[in-house]
């Protein structure tokens, strides 16, 4: 089984420096792309490989690139790696950043070449101190080796790369809010259209891609679209970095073929539930995805299969809810996060999330009323897709709406007994 | 008044962006790094240097979780209160921290040694519960480990 993204990552050794990376074939994709491929060929290859964005929304990466205007000689364009990872329960990009920073840089150079961008940023979460140090150092090494800067490998292509570390706000990960943050503003989202591909950072064409998405690029260029598709037996191409946290025996991260089942992840890789607790449900792709329960254990973790089961692949990092943890408290914790991180730009989210949080807290504390469940149901509609300015609020409603469905009896028990049965 | 060192570092950031204002977050970070927090005086000085109003800069400063508009202690403890840490028992860690330091979230010890803050997911969910003190991350926390960890910070 091939693990292109993590094959050289070994946390018992230190992270790969430039020499290590080159010795395992690093920067061959830059050489190949810049010296023998036209920018449009790379975009075409990435479309054919059917690489979908690993940042949560799952949009075709090559198609996204194809919206960037290309007859733009001399015009500034930007490429941005979204390394803001702040979705609760998500810790996959950290491994790629700390384990093999040059792989990301190489992916960024090839992506920038494909869209002919000459300035690039790594937008990194402040909490990732070690990654910040490693990336900064790796960027310096790449400049010294001539992979960044002017006339890279004699190709005539120029690219600058900067590291930007944020100062903490979930919204910085939303791609148009990220652009505002990079411009030194509040991280509120922008109206689309215009899409960033046409008018992004400082009004220039811009592509924002997730770290894991970009790390796939060198491998696709080296081995081709068919190889990438064949990595997975299922309907979605490539591998995926899956993760599990919660009360399991071996929480962690694993790179596996796209479409690995929830059961295999839980039982084989995470070693099953800890002694004395049993499985109740899982958020398959981070805090803003719908719960899956026992009957879904054999669902394949790919975009289509999870959607058919009523949830989303999201970031592919799962959080397990066990029988010793109160589902109401669990959902309250999620909504507290979303209410706190709401940017306040649009009314349903700014008003609705704190209200949701309050209702959940009162139910958890034993002062909930039967009609509160209808109020919560109402919020899942009012804050759902199409009613808010960005995807934060609809994402926040996913665990709530599925929680109300699967844990109805637990909600009712809190209200009836006027206390949390778990406390 | 900004120090010459602060101005030098802010100007370096300004040179990287097409408009001065775009360096606002970097400038806030630089000044906070030197002074620990952003007072009204600091805010006004940075705003003047960037050619924007203090109000506009304040709207940026207050938007982000880690720009401090109030004085903080010498060491900042950020305890993750997000979902994986909730499942793995961050609440016990919080109770224990309160007992050790006699402060709640949002407070600073009287000797200015520690400020304690809740923080969303720190990206180490497979090693929950997790906290950070200044630059350092501590994972797989237990109440027993806390006292040893705190000793390192004066
Ligand atoms: C509130 C919110 C937070 C987000 N945070 C992140 C993030 O931390 N990292 C990320 O890659 N994408 C995040 N996204 C998704 C981005 O908006 C965007 O879709 C993604 O970076 C595109 O990259 P991709 O196509 O490679 O997945 C977030 C979206 C929303 C609505
Ligand atoms: S949905 Fe929430 S986070 Fe998104 S723009 Fe509206 S207020 Fe801001
Ligand atoms: S939820 Fe605490 S580190 Fe992710």
Coordinates of C-alpha atoms and ligand atoms in Angstrom, one line a residue:
Chain A
X1 CA 0.0 0.0 0.0
X2 CA 1.4 3.3 -1.0
X3 CA 1.5 6.3 1.3
X4 CA 2.9 9.1 -0.8
X5 CA 2.3 11.9 1.6
X6 CA 3.7 10.3 4.8
X7 CA 6.2 7.7 3.5
X8 CA 9.2 9.8 4.6
X9 CA 7.7 11.1 7.8
X10 CA 9.1 9.5 10.9
X11 CA 8.7 11.3 14.2
X12 CA 11.4 9.3 15.8
X13 CA 13.8 11.1 13.5
X14 CA 13.9 14.9 13.1
X15 CA 11.9 16.4 10.2
X16 CA 13.3 16.2 6.7
X17 CA 15.7 19.0 5.7
X18 CA 16.5 19.9 2.1
X19 CA 19.2 17.3 1.7
X20 CA 17.1 14.5 3.2
X21 CA 14.2 15.5 1.0
X22 CA 16.3 15.6 -2.2
X23 CA 17.8 12.2 -1.4
X24 CA 14.3 10.7 -1.5
X25 CA 13.4 12.3 -4.8
X26 CA 12.3 15.7 -3.5
X27 CA 12.0 18.7 -5.9
X28 CA 11.9 16.4 -8.9
X29 CA 8.4 17.5 -9.5
X30 CA 9.5 21.1 -9.6
X31 CA 12.2 20.2 -12.1
X32 CA 9.8 18.3 -14.3
X33 CA 7.1 20.9 -14.1
X34 CA 9.2 24.0 -14.7
X35 CA 11.5 22.6 -17.3
X36 CA 9.2 20.3 -19.3
X37 CA 5.6 21.2 -18.8
X38 CA 3.3 24.1 -19.7
X39 CA 1.3 25.6 -16.8
X40 CA -1.9 24.5 -18.5
X41 CA -0.7 20.9 -18.7
X42 CA -0.2 20.7 -14.9
X43 CA -3.7 22.0 -14.3
X44 CA -5.1 19.5 -16.8
X45 CA -3.2 16.7 -15.1
X46 CA -4.6 17.7 -11.7
X47 CA -8.1 17.8 -13.1
X48 CA -7.6 14.3 -14.6
X49 CA -6.2 13.0 -11.3
X50 CA -9.5 14.1 -9.7
X51 CA -7.8 15.6 -6.7
X52 CA -10.4 17.2 -4.5
X53 CA -9.6 19.9 -1.9
X54 CA -8.7 18.4 1.5
X55 CA -9.7 21.5 3.5
X56 CA -13.3 20.5 4.0
X57 CA -15.4 21.4 0.9
X58 CA -14.0 18.8 -1.5
X59 CA -14.0 21.0 -4.6
X60 CA -11.9 19.8 -7.6
X61 CA -8.5 21.4 -7.2
X62 CA -7.6 21.5 -10.9
X63 CA -10.9 23.0 -11.8
X64 CA -10.5 25.7 -9.2
X65 CA -7.1 26.5 -10.8
X66 CA -8.6 26.7 -14.2
X67 CA -10.7 29.7 -13.2
X68 CA -7.5 31.8 -12.8
X69 CA -7.1 34.2 -15.8
X70 CA -3.9 33.1 -17.7
X71 CA -3.3 35.8 -20.3
X72 CA -1.8 38.0 -17.7
X73 CA 1.8 38.5 -18.4
X74 CA 3.4 40.7 -15.7
X75 CA 0.3 40.8 -13.5
X76 CA 0.6 39.9 -9.8
X77 CA -1.1 36.7 -8.8
X78 CA -1.0 34.8 -5.5
X79 CA -1.0 31.3 -4.2
X80 CA -1.8 30.6 -0.6
X81 CA -1.4 27.5 1.5
X82 CA -4.2 27.4 4.1
X83 CA -2.4 26.1 7.2
X84 CA -4.8 27.7 9.6
X85 CA -6.1 24.3 10.9
X86 CA -8.4 25.2 13.8
X87 CA -11.5 23.0 13.3
X88 CA -11.9 21.3 16.7
X89 CA -10.7 17.7 16.5
X90 CA -8.5 18.3 13.4
X91 CA -4.8 17.8 13.6
X92 CA -3.8 16.4 10.2
X93 CA -2.0 19.3 8.5
X94 CA 0.2 19.7 11.6
X95 CA 1.8 16.3 10.8
X96 CA 2.5 17.3 7.2
X97 CA 3.9 20.7 8.2
X98 CA 6.1 19.3 11.0
X99 CA 7.0 16.0 9.3
X100 CA 8.0 17.2 5.8
X101 CA 7.8 21.0 5.2
X102 CA 9.6 20.8 1.9
X103 CA 6.9 18.6 0.5
X104 CA 4.4 21.5 1.0
X105 CA 6.8 24.0 -0.4
X106 CA 7.4 21.9 -3.5
X107 CA 3.6 21.5 -4.0
X108 CA 3.2 25.3 -3.6
X109 CA 5.9 26.0 -6.2
X110 CA 4.3 23.6 -8.8
X111 CA 0.8 25.0 -8.0
X112 CA 2.1 28.6 -8.3
X113 CA 3.7 27.7 -11.6
X114 CA 0.4 26.2 -12.9
X115 CA -1.5 29.4 -12.2
X116 CA 1.6 31.6 -12.9
X117 CA 1.6 33.2 -9.5
X118 CA 4.7 35.0 -8.4
X119 CA 4.0 35.6 -4.7
X120 CA 3.0 32.9 -2.3
X121 CA 2.1 32.7 1.4
X122 CA 1.9 30.0 4.0
X123 CA -0.9 31.1 6.3
X124 CA 0.0 29.3 9.4
X125 CA -1.9 28.9 12.7
X126 CA 0.0 30.7 15.6
X127 CA -0.2 27.6 17.8
X128 CA 2.0 25.6 15.5
X129 CA 5.3 27.0 16.9
X130 CA 7.4 24.1 15.8
X131 CA 5.9 24.1 12.3
X132 CA 6.6 27.8 12.0
X133 CA 10.2 27.3 12.8
X134 CA 10.6 24.4 10.4
X135 CA 8.8 26.1 7.5
X136 CA 10.7 29.3 7.9
X137 CA 13.9 27.3 7.8
X138 CA 12.8 25.2 4.8
X139 CA 11.8 28.3 2.9
X140 CA 15.3 29.7 3.4
X141 CA 16.8 26.4 2.3
X142 CA 14.6 26.5 -0.8
X143 CA 15.8 30.0 -1.7
X144 CA 19.4 29.0 -1.2
X145 CA 19.0 26.0 -3.5
X146 CA 17.4 28.1 -6.2
X147 CA 13.9 26.6 -5.9
X148 CA 12.5 30.0 -4.9
X149 CA 13.4 33.5 -6.0
X150 CA 14.2 34.7 -9.5
X151 CA 14.4 32.5 -12.6
X152 CA 13.9 29.2 -10.8
X153 CA 16.1 26.4 -12.4
X154 CA 16.6 28.6 -15.4
X155 CA 13.0 28.4 -16.4
X156 CA 12.3 32.1 -16.3
X157 CA 9.7 31.6 -13.6
X158 CA 9.9 33.7 -10.4
X159 CA 8.3 33.0 -7.1
X160 CA 8.6 34.6 -3.7
X161 CA 7.3 32.8 -0.6
X162 CA 6.5 34.2 2.8
X163 CA 5.3 32.7 6.1
X164 CA 2.4 34.5 7.8
X165 CA 1.4 33.4 11.3
X166 CA -2.1 34.3 12.4
X167 CA -3.2 35.5 15.8
X168 CA -6.1 33.2 16.4
X169 CA -9.6 33.1 15.0
X170 CA -11.3 30.1 13.4
X171 CA -12.7 32.4 10.6
X172 CA -9.1 32.9 9.3
X173 CA -9.4 29.5 7.7
X174 CA -12.4 30.5 5.6
X175 CA -10.7 31.4 2.4
X176 CA -12.1 34.9 1.7
X177 CA -11.8 35.8 5.4
X178 CA -8.2 34.6 5.3
X179 CA -7.5 37.1 2.5
X180 CA -8.9 39.9 4.7
X181 CA -6.7 38.7 7.5
X182 CA -3.6 38.8 5.2
X183 CA -4.6 42.3 4.2
X184 CA -4.5 43.3 7.9
X185 CA -8.2 43.5 8.4
X186 CA -10.8 41.7 10.5
X187 CA -11.3 38.1 9.2
X188 CA -14.9 38.5 7.9
X189 CA -15.8 36.8 4.7
X190 CA -16.2 38.5 1.3
X191 CA -19.1 38.4 -1.1
X192 CA -18.7 35.9 -4.0
X193 CA -18.6 36.7 -6.8
X194 CA -16.0 37.9 -7.5
X195 CA -14.3 34.7 -6.7
X196 CA -10.8 34.9 -5.3
X197 CA -9.5 33.1 -8.4
X198 CA -10.3 36.3 -10.3
X199 CA -10.1 38.9 -7.5
X200 CA -8.5 37.8 -4.3
X201 CA -5.7 39.1 -2.2
X202 CA -5.3 42.9 -2.8
X203 CA -7.7 42.5 -5.7
X204 CA -5.5 40.1 -7.6
X205 CA -6.2 36.5 -8.8
X206 CA -5.6 34.2 -5.9
X207 CA -5.8 30.5 -5.2
X208 CA -6.1 29.2 -1.6
X209 CA -5.5 25.5 -1.1
X210 CA -5.3 23.3 2.0
X211 CA -1.9 22.0 3.1
X212 CA -2.9 18.3 2.4
X213 CA -4.2 19.3 -1.1
X214 CA -0.9 21.0 -2.0
X215 CA 1.2 18.1 -0.6
X216 CA -0.4 15.8 -3.2
X217 CA 0.7 17.9 -6.1
X218 CA 4.4 16.8 -6.4
X219 CA 3.3 13.2 -6.4
X220 CA 0.7 13.7 -9.1
X221 CA 3.2 15.4 -11.3
X222 CA 5.9 12.7 -10.7
X223 CA 3.6 9.7 -11.2
X224 CA 0.7 10.9 -13.3
X225 CA -3.1 11.1 -13.0
X226 CA -3.8 7.4 -13.4
X227 CA -1.4 6.4 -10.6
X228 CA -3.2 8.8 -8.3
X229 CA -6.6 7.5 -9.2
X230 CA -5.4 3.9 -8.6
X231 CA -4.3 4.7 -5.1
X232 CA -7.9 4.3 -4.0
X233 CA -10.1 1.3 -4.9
X234 CA -13.2 3.5 -4.4
X235 CA -14.8 6.3 -6.3
X236 CA -12.5 9.1 -5.0
X237 CA -8.9 9.4 -6.0
X238 CA -5.8 9.3 -3.9
X239 CA -5.0 8.7 -0.2
X240 CA -6.4 10.6 2.7
X241 CA -5.0 11.4 6.1
X242 CA -7.5 10.1 8.5
X243 CA -7.4 10.8 12.2
X244 CA -9.3 9.7 15.3
X245 CA -9.5 11.3 18.8
X246 CA -11.6 10.4 21.8
X247 CA -11.7 7.4 24.1
X248 CA -10.1 4.9 21.7
X249 CA -7.0 2.8 22.5
X250 CA -4.7 4.4 20.0
X251 CA -5.8 7.8 18.9
X252 CA -3.7 9.1 15.9
X253 CA -3.4 9.7 12.2
X254 CA -3.0 7.3 9.3
X255 CA -2.6 7.8 5.6
X256 CA -4.9 5.3 3.9
X257 CA -6.6 4.8 0.5
X258 CA -9.5 7.2 0.1
X259 CA -12.7 5.3 1.0
X260 CA -11.4 3.3 4.0
X261 CA -14.4 2.4 6.2
X262 CA -15.2 3.9 9.5
X263 CA -15.0 0.5 11.1
X264 CA -11.5 -0.2 9.8
X265 CA -10.3 3.1 11.1
X266 CA -11.8 2.6 14.4
X267 CA -11.1 -1.0 15.0
X268 CA -7.9 -1.8 13.1
X269 CA -6.0 1.5 13.3
X270 CA -7.3 3.1 16.5
X271 CA -7.4 -0.2 18.3
X272 CA -11.1 -0.1 19.2
X273 CA -12.7 1.6 22.2
X274 CA -10.9 1.9 25.5
X275 CA -11.8 -0.7 28.1
X276 CA -15.0 0.1 29.9
X277 CA -16.5 2.4 27.3
X278 CA -18.5 1.7 24.2
X279 CA -19.0 3.5 20.9
X280 CA -22.0 5.7 20.4
X281 CA -21.3 7.9 17.5
X282 CA -18.6 9.7 15.5
X283 CA -18.2 13.1 13.8
X284 CA -16.4 11.8 10.7
X285 CA -14.7 15.0 9.5
X286 CA -14.3 17.5 12.4
X287 CA -16.6 19.5 14.5
X288 CA -18.8 20.8 11.7
X289 CA -20.0 17.4 10.3
X290 CA -23.1 15.4 11.1
X291 CA -22.9 12.4 13.5
X292 CA -22.6 8.9 12.1
X293 CA -23.8 6.1 14.4
X294 CA -23.4 2.3 14.8
X295 CA -25.4 1.5 11.6
X296 CA -22.9 3.6 9.6
X297 CA -19.7 1.8 10.7
X298 CA -19.3 0.2 7.3
X299 CA -19.6 3.5 5.4
X300 CA -16.6 4.3 3.2
X301 CA -14.9 7.5 4.2
X302 CA -15.1 9.2 0.8
X303 CA -17.0 12.2 -0.4
X304 CA -19.9 10.3 -2.0
X305 CA -20.4 7.5 0.5
X306 CA -20.4 9.8 3.6
X307 CA -22.8 12.2 1.9
X308 CA -25.2 9.3 1.2
X309 CA -25.0 8.4 4.9
X310 CA -26.0 12.0 5.8
X311 CA -22.7 13.6 6.7
X312 CA -19.5 15.0 5.1
X313 CA -15.9 13.8 4.8
X314 CA -14.9 17.3 6.0
X315 CA -11.3 17.1 7.1
X316 CA -11.3 13.3 7.6
X317 CA -10.4 13.6 11.3
X318 CA -13.0 11.9 13.4
X319 CA -14.1 12.5 17.0
X320 CA -15.6 9.6 18.8
X321 CA -18.5 10.0 21.2
X322 CA -18.6 7.2 23.8
X323 CA -21.3 6.1 26.1
X324 CA -19.7 7.6 29.2
X325 CA -19.9 11.1 27.6
X326 CA -23.1 13.1 27.6
X327 CA -24.2 13.8 24.1
X328 CA -25.9 17.1 25.2
X329 CA -22.7 18.2 26.9
X330 CA -20.7 17.2 23.8
X331 CA -22.9 19.2 21.4
X332 CA -22.9 22.1 23.9
X333 CA -19.1 22.1 23.8
X334 CA -19.2 22.3 19.9
X335 CA -21.8 25.1 19.8
X336 CA -19.9 27.1 22.4
X337 CA -16.9 27.0 20.1
X338 CA -19.0 28.1 17.1
X339 CA -20.7 30.9 19.0
X340 CA -17.4 32.2 20.2
X341 CA -15.8 32.0 16.8
X342 CA -18.7 33.5 14.8
X343 CA -17.3 36.6 13.2
X344 CA -20.6 38.6 13.7
X345 CA -21.0 39.6 10.1
X346 CA -24.5 38.2 9.5
X347 CA -27.4 38.2 11.9
X348 CA -28.6 34.6 11.9
X349 CA -25.2 33.4 13.0
X350 CA -24.3 36.2 15.3
X351 CA -27.6 36.0 17.2
X352 CA -28.5 32.3 16.6
X353 CA -25.3 30.6 17.7
X354 CA -25.2 32.2 21.2
X355 CA -28.9 31.4 21.6
X356 CA -28.3 27.8 20.6
X357 CA -25.4 27.6 23.1
X358 CA -27.6 29.0 25.9
X359 CA -30.5 26.6 25.3
X360 CA -28.1 23.6 25.2
X361 CA -26.5 24.8 28.5
X362 CA -29.8 25.1 30.2
X363 CA -30.8 21.6 29.0
X364 CA -27.5 20.2 30.2
X365 CA -27.9 22.0 33.6
X366 CA -31.4 20.6 34.1
X367 CA -33.4 23.8 33.4
X368 CA -34.5 23.0 29.9
X369 CA -38.1 23.0 28.8
X370 CA -39.8 20.5 26.3
X371 CA -40.3 23.3 23.8
X372 CA -36.6 24.0 23.7
X373 CA -36.2 21.1 21.4
X374 CA -38.4 22.8 18.8
X375 CA -36.4 26.0 19.3
X376 CA -33.2 24.1 18.5
X377 CA -34.8 22.5 15.5
X378 CA -35.8 25.9 14.3
X379 CA -32.2 27.1 14.6
X380 CA -31.0 24.2 12.5
X381 CA -33.2 25.5 9.7
X382 CA -32.6 29.3 10.2
X383 CA -28.8 28.9 10.3
X384 CA -28.7 26.2 7.6
X385 CA -27.3 26.5 4.1
X386 CA -28.3 29.6 2.1
X387 CA -29.3 31.7 5.1
X388 CA -25.9 32.9 6.3
X389 CA -23.0 34.6 4.7
X390 CA -20.5 31.8 5.0
X391 CA -20.3 28.1 5.9
X392 CA -19.5 28.5 9.6
X393 CA -23.1 28.6 10.8
X394 CA -24.4 25.8 8.5
X395 CA -21.4 23.7 9.7
X396 CA -22.3 24.4 13.3
X397 CA -25.8 23.1 12.7
X398 CA -24.6 19.7 11.3
X399 CA -23.8 18.1 14.7
X400 CA -26.8 19.7 16.2
X401 CA -29.4 18.5 13.7
X402 CA -28.0 15.0 13.6
X403 CA -27.6 15.0 17.4
X404 CA -31.3 15.9 17.8
X405 CA -32.1 13.0 15.6
X406 CA -29.9 10.3 17.1
X407 CA -29.9 11.4 20.8
X408 CA -33.5 12.6 21.1
X409 CA -34.1 10.3 24.1
X410 CA -31.1 11.7 25.9
X411 CA -32.2 15.3 25.3
X412 CA -35.7 14.4 26.6
X413 CA -34.3 12.6 29.7
X414 CA -32.3 15.7 30.7
X415 CA -35.5 17.8 30.5
X416 CA -37.7 15.3 32.2
X417 CA -35.3 14.5 35.1
X418 CA -34.1 18.1 35.3
X419 CA -30.5 17.0 35.4
X420 CA -27.7 15.5 33.3
X421 CA -27.9 11.7 33.7
X422 CA -24.1 11.6 33.2
X423 CA -23.2 14.0 36.1
Chain B
X1 CA 5.9 56.1 21.3
X2 CA 7.3 53.2 19.4
X3 CA 10.9 52.2 20.0
X4 CA 13.5 52.3 17.2
X5 CA 13.6 48.5 17.2
X6 CA 9.8 48.2 17.0
X7 CA 9.8 50.7 14.1
X8 CA 12.6 48.9 12.3
X9 CA 10.7 45.6 12.5
X10 CA 7.3 47.1 11.6
X11 CA 8.9 48.9 8.6
X12 CA 10.3 45.6 7.4
X13 CA 6.7 44.2 7.3
X14 CA 5.4 47.3 5.6
X15 CA 7.9 46.9 2.8
X16 CA 6.4 43.4 2.0
X17 CA 2.8 44.6 1.4
X18 CA 1.3 47.0 -1.2
X19 CA -0.5 49.2 1.4
X20 CA 0.8 50.3 4.9
X21 CA -2.4 49.2 6.7
X22 CA -1.9 45.6 5.5
X23 CA 1.0 45.4 8.0
X24 CA -1.4 46.1 10.9
X25 CA -1.6 42.5 12.3
X26 CA 2.2 42.1 12.1
X27 CA 2.7 45.5 13.8
X28 CA 0.4 44.5 16.6
X29 CA 2.3 41.2 17.0
X30 CA 5.6 43.0 17.1
X31 CA 4.6 45.5 19.7
X32 CA 2.9 42.9 21.8
X33 CA 6.0 40.8 21.7
X34 CA 8.0 43.7 23.1
X35 CA 5.5 44.9 25.7
X36 CA 3.3 41.9 26.6
X37 CA 0.1 43.6 25.6
X38 CA -1.4 46.5 23.6
X39 CA -2.3 49.5 25.7
X40 CA -4.3 52.4 24.3
X41 CA -1.0 54.4 24.0
X42 CA 0.6 51.6 22.0
X43 CA -2.5 51.3 19.8
X44 CA -2.4 55.0 19.0
X45 CA 1.3 54.9 18.2
X46 CA 1.0 51.9 15.9
X47 CA -2.1 53.4 14.2
X48 CA -0.3 56.7 13.6
X49 CA 2.7 54.9 12.1
X50 CA 0.5 52.9 9.7
X51 CA -1.6 55.9 8.7
X52 CA -4.9 54.6 10.0
X53 CA -7.2 55.6 12.8
X54 CA -6.8 54.1 16.3
X55 CA -10.5 53.0 16.1
X56 CA -9.9 51.0 12.9
X57 CA -6.8 49.4 14.3
X58 CA -8.7 48.6 17.5
X59 CA -11.4 46.8 15.5
X60 CA -8.6 44.6 14.1
X61 CA -6.9 44.1 17.5
X62 CA -10.1 43.1 19.3
X63 CA -11.1 40.7 16.5
X64 CA -8.3 38.2 17.2
X65 CA -8.0 36.0 20.2
X66 CA -4.4 36.5 20.9
X67 CA -3.9 40.3 20.9
X68 CA -4.2 41.3 24.5
X69 CA -5.9 44.7 25.1
X70 CA -5.4 44.3 28.9
X71 CA -2.2 43.5 30.8
X72 CA -1.4 39.8 31.2
X73 CA 1.0 37.9 33.4
X74 CA 4.6 36.9 32.5
X75 CA 3.4 33.4 31.4
X76 CA 0.2 32.7 29.5
X77 CA -1.5 29.3 30.0
X78 CA -3.9 28.4 27.2
X79 CA -6.0 25.4 28.1
X80 CA -7.8 23.7 25.2
X81 CA -11.5 23.6 25.9
X82 CA -12.6 22.1 22.6
X83 CA -14.3 18.8 21.8
X84 CA -11.6 16.1 22.0
X85 CA -10.2 17.7 25.2
X86 CA -13.7 17.8 26.5
X87 CA -14.2 14.1 26.0
X88 CA -10.8 13.4 27.6
X89 CA -11.5 15.5 30.6
X90 CA -10.1 19.1 30.3
X91 CA -12.6 20.1 33.0
X92 CA -10.6 18.1 35.6
X93 CA -7.5 19.8 34.5
X94 CA -9.2 23.2 34.8
X95 CA -10.4 22.4 38.3
X96 CA -6.9 21.4 39.3
X97 CA -5.4 24.5 37.8
X98 CA -7.8 26.7 39.7
X99 CA -6.8 24.9 42.9
X100 CA -3.1 25.4 42.2
X101 CA -3.2 29.0 41.0
X102 CA -6.4 30.3 42.7
X103 CA -7.5 32.0 39.4
X104 CA -10.2 31.3 36.9
X105 CA -10.2 31.7 33.1
X106 CA -9.5 35.3 32.2
X107 CA -7.6 36.1 35.4
X108 CA -4.0 36.7 36.3
X109 CA -2.2 35.7 39.6
X110 CA -1.5 38.6 42.0
X111 CA 2.2 38.1 41.5
X112 CA 1.7 38.4 37.7
X113 CA 3.3 35.0 37.2
X114 CA 0.4 33.4 35.2
X115 CA -2.6 34.4 33.1
X116 CA -5.1 31.5 32.5
X117 CA -7.2 31.5 29.3
X118 CA -9.4 28.9 27.6
X119 CA -8.4 28.3 24.0
X120 CA -10.0 26.5 21.0
X121 CA -8.5 23.2 19.7
X122 CA -4.7 23.3 19.9
X123 CA -4.3 20.7 17.1
X124 CA -3.0 17.8 19.3
X125 CA -6.4 16.1 19.7
X126 CA -4.9 12.6 19.6
X127 CA -3.0 13.6 22.8
X128 CA -5.9 15.3 24.7
X129 CA -6.1 17.0 27.1
X130 CA -3.7 19.7 25.9
X131 CA -2.4 23.1 27.1
X132 CA 0.2 25.6 26.0
X133 CA 2.3 27.8 28.1
X134 CA 4.0 30.6 26.1
X135 CA 5.7 28.7 23.3
X136 CA 5.4 25.2 24.7
X137 CA 2.7 22.5 24.2
X138 CA 2.0 19.9 26.8
X139 CA 0.0 16.9 25.8
X140 CA -1.6 13.9 27.5
X141 CA -2.1 16.0 30.6
X142 CA -2.9 14.5 33.9
X143 CA -3.6 16.4 37.2
X144 CA -0.4 14.8 38.5
X145 CA 1.8 16.3 35.7
X146 CA 0.5 19.9 36.2
X147 CA 2.5 20.9 39.2
X148 CA 5.8 19.8 37.6
X149 CA 4.9 21.6 34.4
X150 CA 4.1 24.9 36.2
X151 CA 7.4 24.8 38.1
X152 CA 9.3 25.6 34.9
X153 CA 7.7 29.0 34.6
X154 CA 8.9 31.8 36.9
Ligands
LIG1 C1 -15.2 28.7 9.1 C2 -14.4 28.0 8.2 C3 -13.1 27.6 8.5 C4 -12.2 27.0 7.7 N1 -11.0 26.6 8.1 C5 -10.1 26.0 7.2 C6 -8.8 25.6 7.6 O1 -8.4 25.9 8.7 N2 -8.0 25.0 6.7 C7 -8.4 24.8 5.4 O2 -7.7 24.3 4.6 N3 -9.7 25.1 5.0 C8 -10.5 25.7 5.9 N4 -11.8 26.1 5.4 C9 -12.2 25.8 4.0 C10 -11.6 27.0 3.1 O3 -12.6 28.0 3.1 C11 -11.3 26.5 1.7 O4 -12.4 25.8 1.2 C12 -10.1 25.7 1.6 O5 -9.0 26.2 2.2 C13 -9.8 25.4 0.1 O6 -8.8 24.6 0.0 P1 -9.0 23.1 -0.7 O7 -9.8 23.4 -2.0 O8 -7.6 22.7 -1.0 O9 -9.7 22.3 0.3 C14 -12.7 26.7 6.3 C15 -14.0 27.1 6.0 C16 -14.8 27.7 6.9 C17 -16.2 28.1 6.4
LIG2 S1 -22.1 32.7 9.1 FE1 -21.2 33.5 11.0 S2 -19.0 33.4 10.7 FE2 -20.0 33.3 8.6 S3 -20.2 35.4 8.0 FE3 -22.1 35.0 9.1 S4 -21.6 35.7 11.2 FE4 -19.6 35.5 10.2
LIG3 S1 -9.6 19.5 20.9 FE1 -8.0 19.9 22.3 S2 -6.3 19.9 21.1 FE2 -7.9 19.5 19.6

